[in-house]
Short mmCIF file of C-alpha atoms and ligand atoms in Angstrom, two decimals:
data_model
loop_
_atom_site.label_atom_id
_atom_site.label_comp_id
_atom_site.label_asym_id
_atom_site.label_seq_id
_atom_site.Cartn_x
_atom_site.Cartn_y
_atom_site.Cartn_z
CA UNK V 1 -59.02 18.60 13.90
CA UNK V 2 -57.41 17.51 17.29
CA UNK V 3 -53.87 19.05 18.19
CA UNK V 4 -51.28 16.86 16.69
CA UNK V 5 -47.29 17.10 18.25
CA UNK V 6 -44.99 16.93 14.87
CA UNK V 7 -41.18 16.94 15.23
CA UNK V 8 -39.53 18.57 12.20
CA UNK V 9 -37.24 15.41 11.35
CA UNK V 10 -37.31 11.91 13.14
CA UNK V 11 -35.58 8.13 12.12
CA UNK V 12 -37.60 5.59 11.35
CA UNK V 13 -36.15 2.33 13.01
CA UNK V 14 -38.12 -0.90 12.12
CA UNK V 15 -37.71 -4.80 13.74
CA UNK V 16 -34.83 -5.24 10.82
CA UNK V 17 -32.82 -2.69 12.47
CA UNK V 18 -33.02 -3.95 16.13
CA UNK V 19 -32.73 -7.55 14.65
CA UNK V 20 -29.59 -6.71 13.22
CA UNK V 21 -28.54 -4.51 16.43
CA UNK V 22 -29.00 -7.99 18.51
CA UNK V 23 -27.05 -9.86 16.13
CA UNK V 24 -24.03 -7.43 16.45
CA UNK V 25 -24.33 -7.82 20.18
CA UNK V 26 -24.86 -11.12 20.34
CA UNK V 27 -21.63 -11.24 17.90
CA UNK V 28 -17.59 -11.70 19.15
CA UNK V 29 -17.38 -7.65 18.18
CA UNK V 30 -18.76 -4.69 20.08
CA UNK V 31 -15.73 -2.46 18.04
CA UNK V 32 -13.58 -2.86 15.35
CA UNK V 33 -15.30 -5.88 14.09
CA UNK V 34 -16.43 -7.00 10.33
CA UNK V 35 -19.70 -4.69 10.63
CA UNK V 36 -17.31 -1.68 10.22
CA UNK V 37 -16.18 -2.69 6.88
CA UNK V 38 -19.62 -3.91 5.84
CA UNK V 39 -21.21 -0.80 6.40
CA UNK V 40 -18.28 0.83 4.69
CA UNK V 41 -19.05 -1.29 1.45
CA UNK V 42 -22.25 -0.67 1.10
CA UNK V 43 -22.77 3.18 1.85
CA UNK V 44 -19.17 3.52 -0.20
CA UNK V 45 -21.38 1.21 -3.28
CA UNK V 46 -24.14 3.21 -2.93
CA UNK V 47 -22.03 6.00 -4.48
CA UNK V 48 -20.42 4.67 -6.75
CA UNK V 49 -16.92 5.97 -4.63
CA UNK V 50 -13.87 3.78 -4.43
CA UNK V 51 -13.57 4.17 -0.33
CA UNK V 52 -15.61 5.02 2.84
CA UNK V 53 -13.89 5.48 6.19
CA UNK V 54 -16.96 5.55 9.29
CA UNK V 55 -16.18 7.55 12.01
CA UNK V 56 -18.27 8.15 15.33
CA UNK V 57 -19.80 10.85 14.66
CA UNK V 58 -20.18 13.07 11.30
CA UNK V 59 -17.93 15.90 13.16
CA UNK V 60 -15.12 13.64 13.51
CA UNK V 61 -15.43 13.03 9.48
CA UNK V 62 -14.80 16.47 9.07
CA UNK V 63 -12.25 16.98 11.56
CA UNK V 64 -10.31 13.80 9.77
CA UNK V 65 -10.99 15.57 6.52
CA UNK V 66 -9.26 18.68 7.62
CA UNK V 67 -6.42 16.70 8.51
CA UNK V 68 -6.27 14.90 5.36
CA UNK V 69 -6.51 18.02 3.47
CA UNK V 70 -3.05 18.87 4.67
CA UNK V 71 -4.65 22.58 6.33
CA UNK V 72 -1.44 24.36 8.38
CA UNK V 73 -2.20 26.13 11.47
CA UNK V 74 -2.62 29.59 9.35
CA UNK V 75 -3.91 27.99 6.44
CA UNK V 76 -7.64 29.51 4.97
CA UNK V 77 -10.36 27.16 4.34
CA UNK V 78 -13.83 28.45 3.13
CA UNK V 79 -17.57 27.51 3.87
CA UNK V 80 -21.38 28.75 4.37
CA UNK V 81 -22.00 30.70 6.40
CA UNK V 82 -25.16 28.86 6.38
CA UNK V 83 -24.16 25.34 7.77
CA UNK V 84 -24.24 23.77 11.22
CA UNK V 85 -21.02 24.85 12.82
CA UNK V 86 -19.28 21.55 12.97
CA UNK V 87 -18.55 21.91 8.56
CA UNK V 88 -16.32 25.21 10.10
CA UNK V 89 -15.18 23.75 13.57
CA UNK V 90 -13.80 20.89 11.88
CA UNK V 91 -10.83 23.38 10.33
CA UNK V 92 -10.43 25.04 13.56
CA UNK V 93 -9.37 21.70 15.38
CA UNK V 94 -6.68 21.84 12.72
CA UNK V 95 -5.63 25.41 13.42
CA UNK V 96 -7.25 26.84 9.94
CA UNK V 97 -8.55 30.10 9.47
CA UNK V 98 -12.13 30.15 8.65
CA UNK V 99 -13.83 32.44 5.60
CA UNK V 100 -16.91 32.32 4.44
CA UNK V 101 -18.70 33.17 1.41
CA UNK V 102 -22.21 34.38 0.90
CA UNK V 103 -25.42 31.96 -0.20
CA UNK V 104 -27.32 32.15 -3.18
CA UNK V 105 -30.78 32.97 -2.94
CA UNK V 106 -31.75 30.34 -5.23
CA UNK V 107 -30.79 26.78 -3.08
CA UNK V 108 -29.08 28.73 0.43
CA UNK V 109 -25.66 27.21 -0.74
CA UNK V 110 -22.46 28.45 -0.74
CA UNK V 111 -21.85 31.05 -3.80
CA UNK V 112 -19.73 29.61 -6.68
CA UNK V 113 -19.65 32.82 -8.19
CA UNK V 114 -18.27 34.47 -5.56
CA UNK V 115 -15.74 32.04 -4.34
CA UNK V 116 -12.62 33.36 -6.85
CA UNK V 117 -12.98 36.94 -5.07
CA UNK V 118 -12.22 35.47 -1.67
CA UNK V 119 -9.51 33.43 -2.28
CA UNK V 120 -6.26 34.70 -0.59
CA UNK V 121 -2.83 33.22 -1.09
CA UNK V 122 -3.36 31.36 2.34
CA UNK V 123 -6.95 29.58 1.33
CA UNK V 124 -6.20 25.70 0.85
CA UNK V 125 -9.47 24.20 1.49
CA UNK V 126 -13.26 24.66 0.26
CA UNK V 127 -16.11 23.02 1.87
CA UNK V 128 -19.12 23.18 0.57
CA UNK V 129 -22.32 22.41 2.08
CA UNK V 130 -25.43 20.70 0.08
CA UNK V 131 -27.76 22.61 2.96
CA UNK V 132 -31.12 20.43 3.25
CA UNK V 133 -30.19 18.02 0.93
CA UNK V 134 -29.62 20.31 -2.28
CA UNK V 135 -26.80 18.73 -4.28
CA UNK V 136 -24.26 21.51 -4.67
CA UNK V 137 -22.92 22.13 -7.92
CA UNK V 138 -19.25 19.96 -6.92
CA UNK V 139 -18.93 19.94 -11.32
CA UNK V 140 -18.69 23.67 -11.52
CA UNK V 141 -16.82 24.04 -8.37
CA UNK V 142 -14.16 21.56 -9.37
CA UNK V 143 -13.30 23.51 -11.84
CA UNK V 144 -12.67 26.36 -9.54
CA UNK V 145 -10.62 24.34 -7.02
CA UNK V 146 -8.38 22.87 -9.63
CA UNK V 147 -7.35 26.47 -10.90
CA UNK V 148 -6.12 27.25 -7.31
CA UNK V 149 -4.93 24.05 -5.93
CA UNK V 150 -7.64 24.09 -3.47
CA UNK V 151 -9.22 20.95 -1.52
CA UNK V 152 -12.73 19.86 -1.78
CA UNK V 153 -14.28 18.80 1.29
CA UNK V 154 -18.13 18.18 0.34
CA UNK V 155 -20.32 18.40 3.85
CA UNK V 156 -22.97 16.10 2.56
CA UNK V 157 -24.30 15.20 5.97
CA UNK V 158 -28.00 16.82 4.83
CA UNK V 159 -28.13 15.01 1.24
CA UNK V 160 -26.89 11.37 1.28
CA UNK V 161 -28.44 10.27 -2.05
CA UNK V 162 -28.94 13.24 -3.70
CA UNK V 163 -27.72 13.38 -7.46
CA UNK V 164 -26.75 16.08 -10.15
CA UNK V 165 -26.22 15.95 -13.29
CA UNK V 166 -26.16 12.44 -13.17
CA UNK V 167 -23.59 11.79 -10.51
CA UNK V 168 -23.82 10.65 -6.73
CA UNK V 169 -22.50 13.54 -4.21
CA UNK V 170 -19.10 11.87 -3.88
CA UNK V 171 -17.88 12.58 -7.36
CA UNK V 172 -15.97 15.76 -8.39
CA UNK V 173 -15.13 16.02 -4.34
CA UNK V 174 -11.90 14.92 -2.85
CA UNK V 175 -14.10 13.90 0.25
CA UNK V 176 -17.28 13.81 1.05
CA UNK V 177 -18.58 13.20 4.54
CA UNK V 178 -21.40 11.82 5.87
CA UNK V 179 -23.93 12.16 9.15
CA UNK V 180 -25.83 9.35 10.43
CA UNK V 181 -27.49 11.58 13.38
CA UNK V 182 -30.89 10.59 14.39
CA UNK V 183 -31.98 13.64 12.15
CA UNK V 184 -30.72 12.64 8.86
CA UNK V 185 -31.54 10.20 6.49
CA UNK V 186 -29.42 7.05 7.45
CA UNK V 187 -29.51 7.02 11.63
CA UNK V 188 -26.90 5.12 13.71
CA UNK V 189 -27.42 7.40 16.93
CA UNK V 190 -23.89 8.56 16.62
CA UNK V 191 -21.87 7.99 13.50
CA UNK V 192 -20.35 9.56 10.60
CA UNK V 193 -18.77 8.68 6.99
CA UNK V 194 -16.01 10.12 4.39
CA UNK V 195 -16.03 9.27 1.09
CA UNK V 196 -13.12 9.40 -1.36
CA UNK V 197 -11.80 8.27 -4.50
CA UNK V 198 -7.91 9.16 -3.61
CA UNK V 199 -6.26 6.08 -2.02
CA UNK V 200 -3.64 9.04 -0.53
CA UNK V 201 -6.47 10.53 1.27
CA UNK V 202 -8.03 7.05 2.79
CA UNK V 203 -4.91 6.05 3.98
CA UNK V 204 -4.62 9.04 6.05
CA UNK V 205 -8.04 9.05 7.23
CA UNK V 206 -7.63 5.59 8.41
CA UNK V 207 -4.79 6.23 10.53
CA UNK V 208 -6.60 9.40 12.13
CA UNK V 209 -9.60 7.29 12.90
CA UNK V 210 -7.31 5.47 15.38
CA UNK V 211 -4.29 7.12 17.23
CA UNK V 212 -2.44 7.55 13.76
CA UNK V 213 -1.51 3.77 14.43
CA UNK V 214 -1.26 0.68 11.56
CA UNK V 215 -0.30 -2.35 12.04
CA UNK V 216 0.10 -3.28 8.37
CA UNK V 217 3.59 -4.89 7.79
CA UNK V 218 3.67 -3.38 4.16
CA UNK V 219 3.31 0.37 5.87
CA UNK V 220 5.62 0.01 8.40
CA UNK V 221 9.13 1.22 8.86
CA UNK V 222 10.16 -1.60 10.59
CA UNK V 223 8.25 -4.61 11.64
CA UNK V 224 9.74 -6.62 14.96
CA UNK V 225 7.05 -9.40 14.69
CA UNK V 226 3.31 -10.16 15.06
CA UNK V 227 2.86 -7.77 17.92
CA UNK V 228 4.46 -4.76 16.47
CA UNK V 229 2.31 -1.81 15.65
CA UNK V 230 3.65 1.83 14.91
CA UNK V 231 2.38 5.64 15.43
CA UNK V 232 3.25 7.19 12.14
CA UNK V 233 0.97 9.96 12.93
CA UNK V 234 -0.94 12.07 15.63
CA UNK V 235 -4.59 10.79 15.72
CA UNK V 236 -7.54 10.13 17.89
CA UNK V 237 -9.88 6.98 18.90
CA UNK V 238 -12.96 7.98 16.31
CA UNK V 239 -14.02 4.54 15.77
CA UNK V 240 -17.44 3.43 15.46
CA UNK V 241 -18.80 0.60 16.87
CA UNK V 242 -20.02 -2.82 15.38
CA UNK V 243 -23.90 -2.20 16.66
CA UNK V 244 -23.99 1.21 14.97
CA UNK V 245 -22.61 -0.39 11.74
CA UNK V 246 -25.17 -2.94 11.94
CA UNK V 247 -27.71 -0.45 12.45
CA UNK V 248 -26.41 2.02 9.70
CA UNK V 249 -26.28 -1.30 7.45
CA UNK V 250 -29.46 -2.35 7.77
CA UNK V 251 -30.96 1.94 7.83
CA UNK V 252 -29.33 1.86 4.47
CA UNK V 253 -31.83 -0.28 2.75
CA UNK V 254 -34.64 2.23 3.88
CA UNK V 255 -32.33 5.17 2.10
CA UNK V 256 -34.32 5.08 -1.48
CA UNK V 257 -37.82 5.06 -0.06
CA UNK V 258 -36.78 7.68 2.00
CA UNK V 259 -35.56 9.71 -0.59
CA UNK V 260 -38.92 8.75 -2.28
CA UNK V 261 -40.69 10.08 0.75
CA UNK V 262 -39.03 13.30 1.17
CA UNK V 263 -39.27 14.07 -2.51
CA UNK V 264 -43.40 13.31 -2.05
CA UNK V 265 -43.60 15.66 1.27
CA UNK V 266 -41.47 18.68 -0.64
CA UNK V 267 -44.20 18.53 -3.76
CA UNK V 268 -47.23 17.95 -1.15
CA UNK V 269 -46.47 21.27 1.02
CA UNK V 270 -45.22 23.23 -3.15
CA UNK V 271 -48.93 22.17 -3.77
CA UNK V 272 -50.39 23.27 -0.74
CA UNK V 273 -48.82 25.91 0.23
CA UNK V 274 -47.72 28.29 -2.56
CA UNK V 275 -49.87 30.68 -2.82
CA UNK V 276 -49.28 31.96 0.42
CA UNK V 277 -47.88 35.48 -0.36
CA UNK V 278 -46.57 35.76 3.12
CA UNK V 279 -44.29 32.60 3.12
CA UNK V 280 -41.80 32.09 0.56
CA UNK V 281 -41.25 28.32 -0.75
CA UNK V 282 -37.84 26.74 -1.89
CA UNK V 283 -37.70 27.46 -6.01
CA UNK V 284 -35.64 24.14 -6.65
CA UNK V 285 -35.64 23.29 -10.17
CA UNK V 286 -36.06 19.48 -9.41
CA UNK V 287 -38.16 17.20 -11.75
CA UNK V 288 -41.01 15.48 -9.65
CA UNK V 289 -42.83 14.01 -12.24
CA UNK V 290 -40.76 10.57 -11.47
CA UNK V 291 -42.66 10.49 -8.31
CA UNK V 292 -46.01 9.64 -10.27
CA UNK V 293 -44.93 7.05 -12.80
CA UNK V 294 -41.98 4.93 -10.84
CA UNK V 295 -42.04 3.02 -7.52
CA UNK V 296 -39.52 4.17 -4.94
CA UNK V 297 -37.81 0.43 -5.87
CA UNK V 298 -37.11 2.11 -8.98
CA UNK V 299 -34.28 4.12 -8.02
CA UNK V 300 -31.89 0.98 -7.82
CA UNK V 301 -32.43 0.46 -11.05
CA UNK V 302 -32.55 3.91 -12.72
CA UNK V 303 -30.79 6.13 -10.08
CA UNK V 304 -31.64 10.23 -10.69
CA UNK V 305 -31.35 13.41 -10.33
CA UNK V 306 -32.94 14.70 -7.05
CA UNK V 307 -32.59 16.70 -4.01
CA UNK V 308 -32.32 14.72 -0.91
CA UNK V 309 -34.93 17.09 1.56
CA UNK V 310 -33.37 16.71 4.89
CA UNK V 311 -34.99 20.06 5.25
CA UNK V 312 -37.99 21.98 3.29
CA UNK V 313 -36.78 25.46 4.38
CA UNK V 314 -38.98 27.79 4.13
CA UNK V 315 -38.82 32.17 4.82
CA UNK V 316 -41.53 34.39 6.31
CA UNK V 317 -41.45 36.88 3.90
CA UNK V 318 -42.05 39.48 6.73
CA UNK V 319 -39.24 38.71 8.96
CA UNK V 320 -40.05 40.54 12.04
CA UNK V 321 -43.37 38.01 11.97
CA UNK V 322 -40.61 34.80 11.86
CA UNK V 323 -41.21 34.69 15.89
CA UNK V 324 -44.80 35.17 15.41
CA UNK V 325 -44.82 32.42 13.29
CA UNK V 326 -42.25 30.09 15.01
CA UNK V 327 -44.50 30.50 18.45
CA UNK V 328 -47.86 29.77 16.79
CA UNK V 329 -46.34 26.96 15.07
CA UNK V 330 -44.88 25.08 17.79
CA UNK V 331 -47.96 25.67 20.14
CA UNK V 332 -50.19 24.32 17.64
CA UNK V 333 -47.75 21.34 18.36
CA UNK V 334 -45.44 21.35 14.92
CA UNK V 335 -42.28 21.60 16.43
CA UNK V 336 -40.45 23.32 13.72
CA UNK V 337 -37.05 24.67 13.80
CA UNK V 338 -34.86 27.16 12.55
CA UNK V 339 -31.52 26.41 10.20
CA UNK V 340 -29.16 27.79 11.19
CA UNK V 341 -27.66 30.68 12.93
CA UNK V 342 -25.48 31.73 10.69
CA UNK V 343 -21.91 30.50 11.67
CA UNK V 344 -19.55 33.70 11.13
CA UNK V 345 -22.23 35.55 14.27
CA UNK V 346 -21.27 33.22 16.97
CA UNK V 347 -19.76 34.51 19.45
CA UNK V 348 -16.67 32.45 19.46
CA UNK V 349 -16.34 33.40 15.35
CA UNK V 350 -16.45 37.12 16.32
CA UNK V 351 -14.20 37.52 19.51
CA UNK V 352 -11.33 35.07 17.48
CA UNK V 353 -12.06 35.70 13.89
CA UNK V 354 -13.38 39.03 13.48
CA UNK V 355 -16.15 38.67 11.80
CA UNK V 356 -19.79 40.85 12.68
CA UNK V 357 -23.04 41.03 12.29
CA UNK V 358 -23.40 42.26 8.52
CA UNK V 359 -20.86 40.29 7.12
CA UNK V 360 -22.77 38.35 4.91
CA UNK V 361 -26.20 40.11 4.19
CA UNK V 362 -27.95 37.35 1.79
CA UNK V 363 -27.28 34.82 4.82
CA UNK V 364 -28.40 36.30 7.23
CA UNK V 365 -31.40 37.62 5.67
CA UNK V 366 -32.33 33.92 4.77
CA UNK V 367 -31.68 33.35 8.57
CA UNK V 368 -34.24 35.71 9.76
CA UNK V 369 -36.95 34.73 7.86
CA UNK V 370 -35.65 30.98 7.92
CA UNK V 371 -38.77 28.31 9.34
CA UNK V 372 -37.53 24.05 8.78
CA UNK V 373 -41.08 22.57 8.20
CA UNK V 374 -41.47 18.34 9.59
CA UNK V 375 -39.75 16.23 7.04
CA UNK V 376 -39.03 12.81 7.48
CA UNK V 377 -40.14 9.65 5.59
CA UNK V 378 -42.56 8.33 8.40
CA UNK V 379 -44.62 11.60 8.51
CA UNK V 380 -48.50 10.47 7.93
CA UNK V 381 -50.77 12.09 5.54
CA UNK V 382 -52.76 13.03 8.46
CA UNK V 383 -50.00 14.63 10.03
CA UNK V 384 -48.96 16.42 6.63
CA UNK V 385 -52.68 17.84 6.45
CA UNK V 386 -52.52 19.02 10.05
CA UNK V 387 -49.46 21.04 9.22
CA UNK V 388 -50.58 22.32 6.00
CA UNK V 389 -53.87 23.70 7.47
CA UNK V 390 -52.31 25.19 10.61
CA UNK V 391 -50.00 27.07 8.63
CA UNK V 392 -52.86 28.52 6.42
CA UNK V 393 -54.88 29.30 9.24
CA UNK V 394 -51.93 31.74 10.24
CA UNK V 395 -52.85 34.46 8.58
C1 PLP O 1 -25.31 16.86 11.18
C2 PLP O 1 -24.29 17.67 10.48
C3 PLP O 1 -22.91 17.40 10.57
C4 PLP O 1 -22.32 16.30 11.41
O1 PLP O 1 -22.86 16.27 12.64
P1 PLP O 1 -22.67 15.04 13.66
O2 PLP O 1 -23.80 15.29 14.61
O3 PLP O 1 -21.34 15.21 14.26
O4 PLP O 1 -22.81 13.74 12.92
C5 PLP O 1 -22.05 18.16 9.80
N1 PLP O 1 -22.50 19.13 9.00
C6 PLP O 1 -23.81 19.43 8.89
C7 PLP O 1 -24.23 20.49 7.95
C8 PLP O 1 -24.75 18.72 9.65
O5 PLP O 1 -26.04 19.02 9.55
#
């Protein structure tokens, strides 16, 4: 077999998607233009969630979210430790104080059991991350947050589409934000999303997406005449523009067969690959059997439970051979990659915050062993093959 070169994630962009691309620029709106709200609708319909607010970039989301939330300079919020550090930088921009809690070994999210322990009198916020696309348990955890009053800010930006128990990851969440980086399942280049049933909440969020102004007569304090606008609060320029809405538009049509995709690649490399007693395998209770007996089409119609695979993390079980394994994996040309460094061991988290090396054992085990096999929807069966034998030829 001839040396293949694999990324681990990639978008798929088709002539629909540069079609519609031309049409936006070939349109009266680069910005702030009716592909905004469009692209709102349908991502916001998707979920099933009352209102979507796009942002540039998935970061911005969060940092709007934060804001939203109400966090104080002094405040606590809590996240994974396990995330990519924009679901914690998002509450520093804020001034909040970040703790974390420890995975689970089971899915590499965030804890639930362990989140009561940590709460201090100060802790406001909770944000959750569904890491690679497993839906966090939001049911379970709303519980938990409406006992202390706390805020649930769902970092969804790995599992757009994913369901539990029936329900879309929006639900149970007082926001729920969104990536459409290149990576993920919905691309726009740049470009991010919150969801939210609370009208409070989008109001807020849609004054933070531009300076903090409106120019809504009926929110106003006063109103001089046509030109009038006010500043009712301190915000940024986080717009999106009208050619990524087109795109994202447009990418969101390819969303269920990606989600078909994924789902097909995560049961190919279980098949192929678990026996291997050196590499350890996700143990996701997820039903596959739909995968047989439904076309991807199907989801419209019967929407279900599923995890959304942005990633298919797998651990070397023997983690001073992760390198080993890393290296002979990307010069076989499978350029795999490693998520993440756990957040609480950057340097900036240490010298500020405190935190050290130790704090959270289970995550940083899971780090060390950590190995993101390629997993996007365009990946060939050809391709798949080539990874699947170069990793049993490892050992
Ligand atoms: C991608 C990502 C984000 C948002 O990133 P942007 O690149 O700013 O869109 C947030 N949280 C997690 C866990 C992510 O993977």
């Amino acid at each position: 077999m001839e040396k293949m070169n694999i990324p681990y994630g990639r978008q798929t962009i088709d002539q629909d998607d540069i079609d519609a691309v031309v049409d936006a620029l070939k349109s009266d709106f680069m910005t702030q233009g009716p592909r905004i709200p469009e692209f709102e609708k349908v991502v916001a319909e998707y979920h099933g969630c009352k209102f979507a607010v796009a942002f540039c970039n998935g970061t911005a989301a969060l940092h709007a979210c934060y804001h939203a939330a109400g966090l104080k300079p002094g405040e606590e919020f809590i996240t994974s430790p396990i995330t990519f550090v924009a679901s914690a930088n998002g509450g520093l921009y804020v001034g909040g104080i970040p703790r974390f809690v420890d995975i689970n070994e089971r899915d590499f999210c965030i804890d639930l059991g362990r989140i009561e322990e940590s709460l201090t009198p100060k802790t406001r916020v909770i944000t959750p991350v569904s890491f690679g696309g497993y839906p966090v348990d939001l049911k379970r955890l709303r519980t938990i947050a409406d006992r202390h009053g706390l805020t649930i800010i769902h970092d969804a930006a790995h599992a757009i589409g994913a369901r539990r128990d029936g329900r879309s990851v929006s639900e149970h969440a007082d926001m729920t934000i969104l990536s459409f980086h290149p990576v993920k399942h919905v691309a726009t280049g740049e470009g991010g999303m919150v969801l939210t049933e609370r009208e409070d909440l989008y109001r807020k969020l849609i004054l933070f997406r531009t300076h903090g102004l409106t120019r809504d007569p009926a929110l106003m304090e006063e109103n001089e005449d046509g030109w009038y606008y006010e500043m009712q609060d301190l915000g940024f320029n986080y717009r999106i523009t009208d050619m990524q809405c087109a795109l994202g538009t447009s990418q969101m049509k390819k969303l269920d067969h990606s989600l078909f995709r994924r789902n097909e690649i995560a049961r190919f490399y279980h098949q192929e690959l678990a026996d291997l007693e050196w590499l350890k395998l996700p143990d996701y209770t997820f039903d596959t059997s739909w995968l047989d007996n439904s076309a991807y089409a199907d989801l419209k119609e019967k929407p279900r439970d599923m995890h959304a695979y942005h990633l298919f993390p797998v651990q070397v079980r023997e983690v001073s051979e992760r390198k080993q394994v890393y290296d002979y994996l990307r010069e076989s040309g499978i350029f795999v990659q490693v998520h993440y460094i756990p957040v609480h061991t950057m340097p900036y988290y240490r010298e500020r915050y405190g935190f050290k090396r130790g704090d959270f054992p289970i995550a940083e085990r899971f780090y060390a062993g950590e190995i993101s096999l390629p997993m996007f929807p365009a990946l060939k069966a050809e391709q798949l093959a080539y990874v699947v034998k170069m990793i049993r030829k490892f050992k």
